[in-house]
JSON list of C-alpha atoms in Angstrom, two decimals:
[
{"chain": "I", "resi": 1444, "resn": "UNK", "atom": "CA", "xyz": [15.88, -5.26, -1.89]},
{"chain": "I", "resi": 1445, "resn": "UNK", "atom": "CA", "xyz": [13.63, -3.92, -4.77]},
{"chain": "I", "resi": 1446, "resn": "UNK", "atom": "CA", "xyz": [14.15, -0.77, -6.48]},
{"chain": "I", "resi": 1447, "resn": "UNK", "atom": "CA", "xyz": [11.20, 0.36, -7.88]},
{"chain": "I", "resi": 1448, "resn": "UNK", "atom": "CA", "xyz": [10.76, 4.06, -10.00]},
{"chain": "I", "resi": 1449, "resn": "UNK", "atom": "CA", "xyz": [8.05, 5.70, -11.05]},
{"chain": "I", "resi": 1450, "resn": "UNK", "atom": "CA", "xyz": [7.42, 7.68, -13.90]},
{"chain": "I", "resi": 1451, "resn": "UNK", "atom": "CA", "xyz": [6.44, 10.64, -14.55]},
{"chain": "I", "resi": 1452, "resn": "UNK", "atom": "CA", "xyz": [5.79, 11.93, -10.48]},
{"chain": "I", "resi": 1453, "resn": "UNK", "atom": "CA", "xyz": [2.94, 14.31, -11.83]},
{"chain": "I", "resi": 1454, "resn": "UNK", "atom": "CA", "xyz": [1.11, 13.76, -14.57]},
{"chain": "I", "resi": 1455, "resn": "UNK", "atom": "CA", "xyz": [-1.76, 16.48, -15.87]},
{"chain": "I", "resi": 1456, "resn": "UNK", "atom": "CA", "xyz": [-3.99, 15.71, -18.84]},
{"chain": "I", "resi": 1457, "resn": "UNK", "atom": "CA", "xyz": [-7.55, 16.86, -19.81]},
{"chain": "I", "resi": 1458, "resn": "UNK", "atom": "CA", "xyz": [-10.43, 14.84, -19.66]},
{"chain": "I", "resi": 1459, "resn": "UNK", "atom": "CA", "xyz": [-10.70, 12.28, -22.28]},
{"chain": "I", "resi": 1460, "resn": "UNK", "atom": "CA", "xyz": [-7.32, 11.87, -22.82]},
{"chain": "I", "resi": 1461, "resn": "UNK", "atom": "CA", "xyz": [-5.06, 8.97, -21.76]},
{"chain": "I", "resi": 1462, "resn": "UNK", "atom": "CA", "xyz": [-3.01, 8.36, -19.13]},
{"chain": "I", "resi": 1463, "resn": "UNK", "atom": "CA", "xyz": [0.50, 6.00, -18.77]},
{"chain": "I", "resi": 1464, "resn": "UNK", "atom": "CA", "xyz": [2.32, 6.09, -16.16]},
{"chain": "I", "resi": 1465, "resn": "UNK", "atom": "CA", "xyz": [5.92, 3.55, -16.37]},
{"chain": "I", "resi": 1466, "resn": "UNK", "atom": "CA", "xyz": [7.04, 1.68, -12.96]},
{"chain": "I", "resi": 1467, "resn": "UNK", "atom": "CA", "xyz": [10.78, 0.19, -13.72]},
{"chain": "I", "resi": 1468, "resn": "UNK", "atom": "CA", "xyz": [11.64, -2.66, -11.13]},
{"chain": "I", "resi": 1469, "resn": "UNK", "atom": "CA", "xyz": [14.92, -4.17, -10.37]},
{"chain": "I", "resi": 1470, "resn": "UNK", "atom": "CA", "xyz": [14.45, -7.76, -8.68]},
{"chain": "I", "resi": 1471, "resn": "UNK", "atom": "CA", "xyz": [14.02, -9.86, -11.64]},
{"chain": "I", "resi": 1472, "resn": "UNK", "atom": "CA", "xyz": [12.33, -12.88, -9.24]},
{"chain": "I", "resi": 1473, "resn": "UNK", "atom": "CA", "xyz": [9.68, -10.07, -9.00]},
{"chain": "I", "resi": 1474, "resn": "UNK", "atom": "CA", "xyz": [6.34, -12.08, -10.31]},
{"chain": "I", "resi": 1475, "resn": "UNK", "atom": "CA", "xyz": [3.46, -10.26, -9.41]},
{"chain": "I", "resi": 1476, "resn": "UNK", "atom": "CA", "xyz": [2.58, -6.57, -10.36]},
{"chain": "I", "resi": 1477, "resn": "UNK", "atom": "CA", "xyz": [-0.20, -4.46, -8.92]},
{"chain": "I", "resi": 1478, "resn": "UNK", "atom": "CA", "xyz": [-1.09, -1.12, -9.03]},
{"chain": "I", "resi": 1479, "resn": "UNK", "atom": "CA", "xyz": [-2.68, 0.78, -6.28]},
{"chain": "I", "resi": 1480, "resn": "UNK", "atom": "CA", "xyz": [-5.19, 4.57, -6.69]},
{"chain": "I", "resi": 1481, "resn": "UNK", "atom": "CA", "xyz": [-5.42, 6.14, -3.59]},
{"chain": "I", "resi": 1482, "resn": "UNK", "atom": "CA", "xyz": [-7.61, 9.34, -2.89]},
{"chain": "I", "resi": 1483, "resn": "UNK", "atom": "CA", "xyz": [-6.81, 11.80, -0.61]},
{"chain": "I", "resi": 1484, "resn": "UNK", "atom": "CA", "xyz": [-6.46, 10.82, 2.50]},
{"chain": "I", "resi": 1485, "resn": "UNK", "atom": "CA", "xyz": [-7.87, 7.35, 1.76]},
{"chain": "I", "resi": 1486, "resn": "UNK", "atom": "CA", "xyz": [-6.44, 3.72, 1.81]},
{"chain": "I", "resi": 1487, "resn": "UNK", "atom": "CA", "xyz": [-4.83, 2.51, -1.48]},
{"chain": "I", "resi": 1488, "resn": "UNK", "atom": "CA", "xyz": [-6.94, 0.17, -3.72]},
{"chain": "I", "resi": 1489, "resn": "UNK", "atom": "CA", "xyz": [-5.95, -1.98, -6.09]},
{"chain": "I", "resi": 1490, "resn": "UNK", "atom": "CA", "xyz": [-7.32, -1.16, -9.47]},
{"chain": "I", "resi": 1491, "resn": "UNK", "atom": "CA", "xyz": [-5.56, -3.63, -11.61]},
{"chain": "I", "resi": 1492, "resn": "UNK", "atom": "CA", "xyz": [-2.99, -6.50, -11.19]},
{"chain": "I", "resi": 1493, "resn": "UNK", "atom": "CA", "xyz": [-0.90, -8.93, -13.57]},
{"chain": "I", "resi": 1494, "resn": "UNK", "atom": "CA", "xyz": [0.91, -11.92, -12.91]},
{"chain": "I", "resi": 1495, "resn": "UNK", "atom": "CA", "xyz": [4.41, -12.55, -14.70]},
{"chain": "I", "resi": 1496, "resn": "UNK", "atom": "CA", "xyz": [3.01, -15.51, -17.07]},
{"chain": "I", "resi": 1497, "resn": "UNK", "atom": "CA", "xyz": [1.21, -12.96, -18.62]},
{"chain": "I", "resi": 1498, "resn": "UNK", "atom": "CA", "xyz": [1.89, -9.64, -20.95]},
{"chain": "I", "resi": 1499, "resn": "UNK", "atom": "CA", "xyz": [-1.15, -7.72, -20.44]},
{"chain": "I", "resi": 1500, "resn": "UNK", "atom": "CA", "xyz": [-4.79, -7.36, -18.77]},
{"chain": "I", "resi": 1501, "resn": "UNK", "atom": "CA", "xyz": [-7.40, -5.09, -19.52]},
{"chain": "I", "resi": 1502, "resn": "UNK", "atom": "CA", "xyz": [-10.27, -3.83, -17.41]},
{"chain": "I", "resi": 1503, "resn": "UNK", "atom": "CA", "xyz": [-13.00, -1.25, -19.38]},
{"chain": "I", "resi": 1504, "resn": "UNK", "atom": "CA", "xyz": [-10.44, 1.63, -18.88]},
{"chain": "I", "resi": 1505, "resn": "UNK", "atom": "CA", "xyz": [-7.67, 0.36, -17.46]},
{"chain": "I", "resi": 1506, "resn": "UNK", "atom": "CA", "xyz": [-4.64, -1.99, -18.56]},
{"chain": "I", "resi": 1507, "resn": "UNK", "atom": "CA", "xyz": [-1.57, -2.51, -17.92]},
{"chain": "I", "resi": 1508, "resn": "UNK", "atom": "CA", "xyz": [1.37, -4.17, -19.65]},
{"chain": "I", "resi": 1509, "resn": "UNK", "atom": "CA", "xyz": [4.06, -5.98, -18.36]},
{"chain": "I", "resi": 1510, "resn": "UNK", "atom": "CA", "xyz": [7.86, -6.07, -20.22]},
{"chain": "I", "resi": 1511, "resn": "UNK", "atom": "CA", "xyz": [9.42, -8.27, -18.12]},
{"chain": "I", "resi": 1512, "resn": "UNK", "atom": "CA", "xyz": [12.82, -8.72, -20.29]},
{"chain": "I", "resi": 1513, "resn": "UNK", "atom": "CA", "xyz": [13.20, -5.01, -19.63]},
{"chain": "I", "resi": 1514, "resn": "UNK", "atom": "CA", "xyz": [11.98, -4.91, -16.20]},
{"chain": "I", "resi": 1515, "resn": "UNK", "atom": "CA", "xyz": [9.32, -2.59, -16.02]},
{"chain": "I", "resi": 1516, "resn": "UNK", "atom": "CA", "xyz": [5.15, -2.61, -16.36]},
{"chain": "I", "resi": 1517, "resn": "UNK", "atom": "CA", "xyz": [2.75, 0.40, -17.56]},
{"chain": "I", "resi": 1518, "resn": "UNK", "atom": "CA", "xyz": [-0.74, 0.95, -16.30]},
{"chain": "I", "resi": 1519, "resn": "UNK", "atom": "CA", "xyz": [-2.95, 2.53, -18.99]},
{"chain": "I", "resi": 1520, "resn": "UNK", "atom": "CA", "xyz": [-5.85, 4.45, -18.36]},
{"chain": "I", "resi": 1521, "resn": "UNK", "atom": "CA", "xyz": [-8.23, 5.79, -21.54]},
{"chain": "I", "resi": 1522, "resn": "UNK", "atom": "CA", "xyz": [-10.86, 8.12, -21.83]},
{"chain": "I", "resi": 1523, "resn": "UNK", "atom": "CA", "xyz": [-9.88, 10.15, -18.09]},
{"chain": "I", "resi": 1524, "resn": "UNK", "atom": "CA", "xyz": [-12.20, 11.16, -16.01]},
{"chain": "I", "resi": 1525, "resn": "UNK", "atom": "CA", "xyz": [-12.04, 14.13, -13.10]},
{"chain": "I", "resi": 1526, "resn": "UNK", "atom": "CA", "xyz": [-12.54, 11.12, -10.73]},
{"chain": "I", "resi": 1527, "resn": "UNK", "atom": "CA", "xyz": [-9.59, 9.03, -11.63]},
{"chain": "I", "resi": 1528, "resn": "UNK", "atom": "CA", "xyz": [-7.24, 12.36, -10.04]},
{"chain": "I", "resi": 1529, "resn": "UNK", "atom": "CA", "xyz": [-5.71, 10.43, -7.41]},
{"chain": "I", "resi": 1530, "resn": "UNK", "atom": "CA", "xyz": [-1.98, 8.91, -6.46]},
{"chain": "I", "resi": 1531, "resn": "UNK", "atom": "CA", "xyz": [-1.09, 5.62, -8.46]},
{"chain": "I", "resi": 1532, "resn": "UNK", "atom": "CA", "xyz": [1.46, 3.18, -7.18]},
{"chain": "I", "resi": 1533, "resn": "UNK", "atom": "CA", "xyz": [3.50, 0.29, -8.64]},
{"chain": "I", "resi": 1534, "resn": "UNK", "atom": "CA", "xyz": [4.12, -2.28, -6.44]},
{"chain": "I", "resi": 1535, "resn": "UNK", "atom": "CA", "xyz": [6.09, -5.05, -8.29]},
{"chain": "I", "resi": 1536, "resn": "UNK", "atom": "CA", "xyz": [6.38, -8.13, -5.41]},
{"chain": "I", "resi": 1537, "resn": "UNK", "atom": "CA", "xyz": [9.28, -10.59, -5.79]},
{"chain": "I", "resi": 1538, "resn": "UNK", "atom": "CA", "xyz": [8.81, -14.26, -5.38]},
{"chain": "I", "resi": 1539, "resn": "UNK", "atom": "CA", "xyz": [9.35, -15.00, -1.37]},
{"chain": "I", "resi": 1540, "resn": "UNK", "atom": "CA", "xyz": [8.20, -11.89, -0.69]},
{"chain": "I", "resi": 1541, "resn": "UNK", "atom": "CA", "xyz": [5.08, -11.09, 1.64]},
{"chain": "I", "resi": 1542, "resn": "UNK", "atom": "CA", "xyz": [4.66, -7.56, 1.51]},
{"chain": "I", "resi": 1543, "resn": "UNK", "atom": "CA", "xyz": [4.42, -4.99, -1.30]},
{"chain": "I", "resi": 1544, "resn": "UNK", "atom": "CA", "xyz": [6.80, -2.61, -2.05]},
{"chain": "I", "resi": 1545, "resn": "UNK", "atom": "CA", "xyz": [5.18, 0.47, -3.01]},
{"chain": "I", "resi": 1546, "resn": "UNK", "atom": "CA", "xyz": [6.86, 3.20, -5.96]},
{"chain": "I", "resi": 1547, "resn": "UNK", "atom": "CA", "xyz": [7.19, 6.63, -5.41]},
{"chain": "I", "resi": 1548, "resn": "UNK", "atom": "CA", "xyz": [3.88, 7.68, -6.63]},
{"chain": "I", "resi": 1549, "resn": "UNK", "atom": "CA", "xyz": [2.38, 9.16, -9.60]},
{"chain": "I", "resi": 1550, "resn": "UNK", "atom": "CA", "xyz": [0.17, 12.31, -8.97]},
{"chain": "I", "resi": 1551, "resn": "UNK", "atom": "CA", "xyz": [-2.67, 12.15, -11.78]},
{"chain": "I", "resi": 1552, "resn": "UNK", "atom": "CA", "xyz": [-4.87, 15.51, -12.56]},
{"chain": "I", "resi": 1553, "resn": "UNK", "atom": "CA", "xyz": [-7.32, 15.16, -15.01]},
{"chain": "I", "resi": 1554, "resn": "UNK", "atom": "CA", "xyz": [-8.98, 18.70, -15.71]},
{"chain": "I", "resi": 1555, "resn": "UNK", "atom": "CA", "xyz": [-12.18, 19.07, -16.51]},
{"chain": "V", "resi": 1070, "resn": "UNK", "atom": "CA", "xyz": [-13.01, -8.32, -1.62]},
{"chain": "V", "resi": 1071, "resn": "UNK", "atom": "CA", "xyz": [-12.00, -8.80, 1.86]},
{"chain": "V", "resi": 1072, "resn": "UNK", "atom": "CA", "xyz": [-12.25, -6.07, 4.31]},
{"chain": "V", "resi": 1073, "resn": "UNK", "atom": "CA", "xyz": [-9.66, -4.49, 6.80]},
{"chain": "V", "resi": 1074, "resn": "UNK", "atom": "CA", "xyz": [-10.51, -2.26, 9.75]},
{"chain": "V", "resi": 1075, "resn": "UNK", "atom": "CA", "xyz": [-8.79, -0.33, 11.66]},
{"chain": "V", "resi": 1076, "resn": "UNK", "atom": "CA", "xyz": [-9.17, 1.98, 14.76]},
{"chain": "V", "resi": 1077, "resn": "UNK", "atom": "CA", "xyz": [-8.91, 4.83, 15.67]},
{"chain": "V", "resi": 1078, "resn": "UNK", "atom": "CA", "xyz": [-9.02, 6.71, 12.53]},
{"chain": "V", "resi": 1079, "resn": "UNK", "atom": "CA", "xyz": [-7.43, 9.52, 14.07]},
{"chain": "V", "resi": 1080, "resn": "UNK", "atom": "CA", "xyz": [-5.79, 10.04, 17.38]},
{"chain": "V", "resi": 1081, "resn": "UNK", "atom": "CA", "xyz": [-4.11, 13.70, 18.80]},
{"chain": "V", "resi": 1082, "resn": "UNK", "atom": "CA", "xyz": [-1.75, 12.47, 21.95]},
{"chain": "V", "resi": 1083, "resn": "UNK", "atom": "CA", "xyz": [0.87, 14.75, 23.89]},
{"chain": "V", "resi": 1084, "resn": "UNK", "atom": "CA", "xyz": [4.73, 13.92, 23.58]},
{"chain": "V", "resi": 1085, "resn": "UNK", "atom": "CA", "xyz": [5.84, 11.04, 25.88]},
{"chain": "V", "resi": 1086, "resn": "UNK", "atom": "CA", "xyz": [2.57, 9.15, 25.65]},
{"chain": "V", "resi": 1087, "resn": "UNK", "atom": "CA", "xyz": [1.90, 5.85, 24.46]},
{"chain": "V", "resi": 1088, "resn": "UNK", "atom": "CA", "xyz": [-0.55, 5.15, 21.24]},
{"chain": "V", "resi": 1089, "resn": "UNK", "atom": "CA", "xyz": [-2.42, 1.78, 20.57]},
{"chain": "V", "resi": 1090, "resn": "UNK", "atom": "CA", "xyz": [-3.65, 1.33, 17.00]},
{"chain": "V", "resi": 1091, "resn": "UNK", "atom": "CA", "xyz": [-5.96, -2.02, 16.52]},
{"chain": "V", "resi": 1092, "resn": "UNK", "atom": "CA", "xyz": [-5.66, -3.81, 12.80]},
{"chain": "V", "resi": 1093, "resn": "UNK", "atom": "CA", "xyz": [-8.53, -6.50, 12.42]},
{"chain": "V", "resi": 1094, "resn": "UNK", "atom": "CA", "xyz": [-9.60, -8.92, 9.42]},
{"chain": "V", "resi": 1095, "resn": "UNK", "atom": "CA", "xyz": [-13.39, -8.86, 9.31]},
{"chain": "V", "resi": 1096, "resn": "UNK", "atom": "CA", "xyz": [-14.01, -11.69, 7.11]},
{"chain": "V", "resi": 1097, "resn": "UNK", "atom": "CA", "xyz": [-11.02, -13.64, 6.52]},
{"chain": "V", "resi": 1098, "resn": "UNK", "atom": "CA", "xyz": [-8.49, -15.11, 9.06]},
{"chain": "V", "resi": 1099, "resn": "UNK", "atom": "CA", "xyz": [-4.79, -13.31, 8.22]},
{"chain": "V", "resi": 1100, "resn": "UNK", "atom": "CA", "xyz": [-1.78, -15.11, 9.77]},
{"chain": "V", "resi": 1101, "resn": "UNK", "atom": "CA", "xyz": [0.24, -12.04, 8.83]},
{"chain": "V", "resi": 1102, "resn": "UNK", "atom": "CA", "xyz": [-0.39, -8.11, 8.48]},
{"chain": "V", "resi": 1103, "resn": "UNK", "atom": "CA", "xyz": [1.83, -5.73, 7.24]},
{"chain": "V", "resi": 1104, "resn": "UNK", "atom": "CA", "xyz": [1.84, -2.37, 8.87]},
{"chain": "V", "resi": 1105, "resn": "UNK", "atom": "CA", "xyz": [3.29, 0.42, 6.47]},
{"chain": "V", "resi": 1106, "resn": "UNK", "atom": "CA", "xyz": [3.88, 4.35, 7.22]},
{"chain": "V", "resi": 1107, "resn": "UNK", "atom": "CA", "xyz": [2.89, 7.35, 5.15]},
{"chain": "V", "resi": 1108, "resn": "UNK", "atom": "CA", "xyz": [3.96, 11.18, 5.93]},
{"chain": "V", "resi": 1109, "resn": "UNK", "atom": "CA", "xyz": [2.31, 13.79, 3.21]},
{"chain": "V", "resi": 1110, "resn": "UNK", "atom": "CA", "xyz": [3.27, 13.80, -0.25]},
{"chain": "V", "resi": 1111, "resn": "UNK", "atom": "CA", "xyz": [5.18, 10.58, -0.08]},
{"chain": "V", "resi": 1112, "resn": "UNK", "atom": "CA", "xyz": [4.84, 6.45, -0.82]},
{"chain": "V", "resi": 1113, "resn": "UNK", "atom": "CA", "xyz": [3.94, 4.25, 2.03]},
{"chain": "V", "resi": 1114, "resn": "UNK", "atom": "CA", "xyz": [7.10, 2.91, 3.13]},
{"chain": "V", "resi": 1115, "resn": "UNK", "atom": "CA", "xyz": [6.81, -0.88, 5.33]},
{"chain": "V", "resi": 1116, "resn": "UNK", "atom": "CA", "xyz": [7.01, -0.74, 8.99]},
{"chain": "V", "resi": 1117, "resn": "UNK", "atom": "CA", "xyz": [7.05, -4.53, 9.82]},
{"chain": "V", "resi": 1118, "resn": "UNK", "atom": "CA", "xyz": [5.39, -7.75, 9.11]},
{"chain": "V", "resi": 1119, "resn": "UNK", "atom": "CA", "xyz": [3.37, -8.96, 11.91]},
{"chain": "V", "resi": 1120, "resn": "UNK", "atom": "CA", "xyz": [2.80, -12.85, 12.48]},
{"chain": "V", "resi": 1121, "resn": "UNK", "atom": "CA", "xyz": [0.50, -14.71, 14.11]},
{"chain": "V", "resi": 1122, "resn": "UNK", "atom": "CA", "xyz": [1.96, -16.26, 17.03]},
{"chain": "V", "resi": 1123, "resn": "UNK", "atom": "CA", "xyz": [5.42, -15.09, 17.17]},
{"chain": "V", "resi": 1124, "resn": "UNK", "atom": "CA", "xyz": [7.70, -12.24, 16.49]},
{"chain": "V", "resi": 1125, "resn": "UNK", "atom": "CA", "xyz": [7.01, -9.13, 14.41]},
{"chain": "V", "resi": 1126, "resn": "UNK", "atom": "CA", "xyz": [9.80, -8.75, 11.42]},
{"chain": "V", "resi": 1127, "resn": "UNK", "atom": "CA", "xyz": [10.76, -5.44, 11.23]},
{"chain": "V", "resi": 1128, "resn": "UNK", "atom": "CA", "xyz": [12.51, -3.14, 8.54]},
{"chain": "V", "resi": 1129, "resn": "UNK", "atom": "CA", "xyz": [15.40, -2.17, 8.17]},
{"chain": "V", "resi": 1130, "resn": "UNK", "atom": "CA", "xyz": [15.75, 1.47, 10.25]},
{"chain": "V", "resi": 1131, "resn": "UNK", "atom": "CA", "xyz": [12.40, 0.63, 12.28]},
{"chain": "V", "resi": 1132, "resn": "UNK", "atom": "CA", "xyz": [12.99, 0.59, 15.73]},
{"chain": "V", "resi": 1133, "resn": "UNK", "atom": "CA", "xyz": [11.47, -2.69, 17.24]},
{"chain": "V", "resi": 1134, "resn": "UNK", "atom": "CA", "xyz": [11.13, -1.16, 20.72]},
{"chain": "V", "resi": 1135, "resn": "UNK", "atom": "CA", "xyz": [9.68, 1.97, 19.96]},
{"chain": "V", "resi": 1136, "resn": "UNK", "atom": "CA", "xyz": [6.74, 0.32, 17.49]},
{"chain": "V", "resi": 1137, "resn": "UNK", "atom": "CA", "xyz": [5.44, -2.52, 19.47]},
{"chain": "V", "resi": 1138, "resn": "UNK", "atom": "CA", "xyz": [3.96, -5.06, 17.67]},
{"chain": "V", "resi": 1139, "resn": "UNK", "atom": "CA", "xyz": [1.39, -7.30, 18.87]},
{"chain": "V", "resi": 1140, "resn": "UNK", "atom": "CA", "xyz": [-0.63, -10.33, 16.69]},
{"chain": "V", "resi": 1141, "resn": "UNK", "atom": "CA", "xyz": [-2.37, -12.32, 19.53]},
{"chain": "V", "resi": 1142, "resn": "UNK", "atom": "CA", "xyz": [-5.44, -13.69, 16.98]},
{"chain": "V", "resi": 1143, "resn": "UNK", "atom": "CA", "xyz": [-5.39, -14.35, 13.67]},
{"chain": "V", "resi": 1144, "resn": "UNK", "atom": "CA", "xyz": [-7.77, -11.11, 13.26]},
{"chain": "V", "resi": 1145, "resn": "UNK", "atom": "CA", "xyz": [-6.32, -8.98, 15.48]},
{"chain": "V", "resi": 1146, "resn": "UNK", "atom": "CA", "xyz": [-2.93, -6.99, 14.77]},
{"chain": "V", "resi": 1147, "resn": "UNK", "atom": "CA", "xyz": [-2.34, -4.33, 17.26]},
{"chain": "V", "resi": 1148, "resn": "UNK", "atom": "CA", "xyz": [0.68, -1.52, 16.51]},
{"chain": "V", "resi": 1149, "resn": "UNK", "atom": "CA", "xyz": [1.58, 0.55, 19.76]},
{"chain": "V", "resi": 1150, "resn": "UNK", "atom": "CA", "xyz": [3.53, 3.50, 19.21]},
{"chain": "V", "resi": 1151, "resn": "UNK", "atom": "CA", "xyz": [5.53, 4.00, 22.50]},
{"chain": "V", "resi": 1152, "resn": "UNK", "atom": "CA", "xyz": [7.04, 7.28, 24.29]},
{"chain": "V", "resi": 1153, "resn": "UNK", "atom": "CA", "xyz": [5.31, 9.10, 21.26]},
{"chain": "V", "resi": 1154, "resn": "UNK", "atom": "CA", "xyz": [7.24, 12.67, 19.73]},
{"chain": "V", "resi": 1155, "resn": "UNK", "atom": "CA", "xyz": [6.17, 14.89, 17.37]},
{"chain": "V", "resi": 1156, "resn": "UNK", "atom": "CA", "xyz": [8.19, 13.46, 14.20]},
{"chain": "V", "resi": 1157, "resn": "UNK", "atom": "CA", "xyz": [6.07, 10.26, 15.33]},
{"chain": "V", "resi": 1158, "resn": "UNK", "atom": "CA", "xyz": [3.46, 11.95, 13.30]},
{"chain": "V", "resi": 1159, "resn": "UNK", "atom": "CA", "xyz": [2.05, 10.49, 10.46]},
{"chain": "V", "resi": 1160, "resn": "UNK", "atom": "CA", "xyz": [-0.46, 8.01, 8.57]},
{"chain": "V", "resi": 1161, "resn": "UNK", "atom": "CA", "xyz": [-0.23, 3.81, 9.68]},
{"chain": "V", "resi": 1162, "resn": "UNK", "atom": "CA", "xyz": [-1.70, 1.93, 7.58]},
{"chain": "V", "resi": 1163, "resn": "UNK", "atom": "CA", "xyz": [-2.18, -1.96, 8.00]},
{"chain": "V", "resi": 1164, "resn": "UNK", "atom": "CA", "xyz": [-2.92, -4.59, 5.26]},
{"chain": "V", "resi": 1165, "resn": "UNK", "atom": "CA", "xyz": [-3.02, -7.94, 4.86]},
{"chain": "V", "resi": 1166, "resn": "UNK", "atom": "CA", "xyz": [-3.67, -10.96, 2.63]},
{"chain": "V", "resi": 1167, "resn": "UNK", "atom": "CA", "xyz": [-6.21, -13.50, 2.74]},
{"chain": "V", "resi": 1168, "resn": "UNK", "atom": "CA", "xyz": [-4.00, -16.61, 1.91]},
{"chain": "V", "resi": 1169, "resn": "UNK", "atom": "CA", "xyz": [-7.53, -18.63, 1.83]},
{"chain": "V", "resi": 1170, "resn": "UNK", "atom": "CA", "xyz": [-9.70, -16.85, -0.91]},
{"chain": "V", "resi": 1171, "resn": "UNK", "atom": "CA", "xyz": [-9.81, -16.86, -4.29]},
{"chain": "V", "resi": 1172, "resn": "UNK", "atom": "CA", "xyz": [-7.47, -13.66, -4.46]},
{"chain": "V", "resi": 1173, "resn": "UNK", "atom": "CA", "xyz": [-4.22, -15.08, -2.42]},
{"chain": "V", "resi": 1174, "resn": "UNK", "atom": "CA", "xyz": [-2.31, -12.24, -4.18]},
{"chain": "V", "resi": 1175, "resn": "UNK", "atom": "CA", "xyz": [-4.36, -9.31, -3.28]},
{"chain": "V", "resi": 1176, "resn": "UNK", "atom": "CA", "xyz": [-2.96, -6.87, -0.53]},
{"chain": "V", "resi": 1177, "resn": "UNK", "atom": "CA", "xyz": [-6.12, -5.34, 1.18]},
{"chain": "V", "resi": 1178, "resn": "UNK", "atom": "CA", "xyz": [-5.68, -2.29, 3.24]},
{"chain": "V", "resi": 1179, "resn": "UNK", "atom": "CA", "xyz": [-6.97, -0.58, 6.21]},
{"chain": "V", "resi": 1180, "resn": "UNK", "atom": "CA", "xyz": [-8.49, 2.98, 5.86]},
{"chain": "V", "resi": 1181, "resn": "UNK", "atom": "CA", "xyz": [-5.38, 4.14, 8.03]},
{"chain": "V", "resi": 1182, "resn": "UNK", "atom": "CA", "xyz": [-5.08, 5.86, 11.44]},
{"chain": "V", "resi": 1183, "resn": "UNK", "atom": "CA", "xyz": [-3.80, 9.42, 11.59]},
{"chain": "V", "resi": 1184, "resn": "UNK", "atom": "CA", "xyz": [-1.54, 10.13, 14.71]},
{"chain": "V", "resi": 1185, "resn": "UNK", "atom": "CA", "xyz": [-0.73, 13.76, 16.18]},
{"chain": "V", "resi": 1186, "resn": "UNK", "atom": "CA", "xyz": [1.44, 13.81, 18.77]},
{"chain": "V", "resi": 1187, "resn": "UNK", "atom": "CA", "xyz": [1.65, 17.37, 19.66]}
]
């Protein structure tokens, strides 16, 4: 099955900075890559996705950027805000594959 | 996007009893769900795959007859947790895909149901 890390766990910056946060997968048929906020004790949602025939997708604040030689995808966050603290997921999907397999988690503060 | 309910939101049972949490697709047809797991501080880990029709697939470690799986529409996914125990605590989620609309990729989740079996 997939492997799939998540880097840093916790991640603390001050408002205005940016935010990356690394997910490292291991199936290489893996060929679409999501990533998932989700507020306390609220469903995930997907903020941002990329597909394997591409290297990178931006949305206002957010991007991420897939390396898929390497085997891993960043999402990219500029100019934090207090309301983007939350828990960010990678979940890299293989080809075949229904379901999403969710990373570890990255817990974001962004202080004020 | 397309929308996923789910009821109850939250649900305190005693030990022994039986649980009955309903997954539905309002506005798109879903010939499979996905029912995933969450205790605090961690990732949501996949339960099973319900399917429309026929048998659930379950993971690995999931025990079939204890999480009773049930997808008798293709709207309707119902997860009963049977002969509930404390450790049965936790957060289900359910998700799904509409293979039909213009985002086949996107998994769209339910706001969750939070069990307490004391």
């Amino acid at each position: 099955g997939e492997n799939v890390e998540q880097h840093p766990s916790t991640l603390s910056v001050q408002e205005g900075d940016s935010a990356v946060i690394k997910c490292t997968y291991s199936d290489s048929a893996s060929n679409y890559f999501p990533w998932y906020k989700q507020e306390l004790g609220k469903r995930p949602q997907l903020i941002i996705d990329i597909r394997s025939n591409v290297g990178e997708k931006k949305d206002q604040r957010i991007a991420v950027t897939l390396n898929k030689t390497a085997k891993h995808f960043s999402l990219h966050i500029t100019e934090t805000q207090p309301e983007d603290s939350a828990v960010y997921f990678c979940c890299p999907r293989p080809t075949g594959r229904r379901a999403l397999t969710f990373g570890s988690g990255t817990r974001l503060q962004v202080q004020p | 996007g397309a929308v996923v309910s789910q009821h109850p939101s939250w649900v305190i049972c005693k030990s022994g009893t039986s649980v009955k949490i309903e997954c539905r697709s309002l506005d798109f047809q879903a010939t499979t769900m996905f029912w995933y797991r969450q205790f605090p501080k961690q990732s949501l880990m996949l339960m099973a795959t319900s399917n429309e029709g026929s048998k659930a697939t379950y993971e690995q470690g999931v025990e079939k007859d204890k999480f009773l799986i049930n997808h008798a529409s293709l709207t309707l996914s119902t997860l009963t947790v049977t002969s509930a125990h404390p450790e049965d605590s936790s957060f289900y989620i359910c998700s799904a895909r509409d293979t039909s609309g213009r985002n086949q990729e996107t998994q769209y989740f339910g706001p969750g149901t939070r069990l307490l079996v004391l």
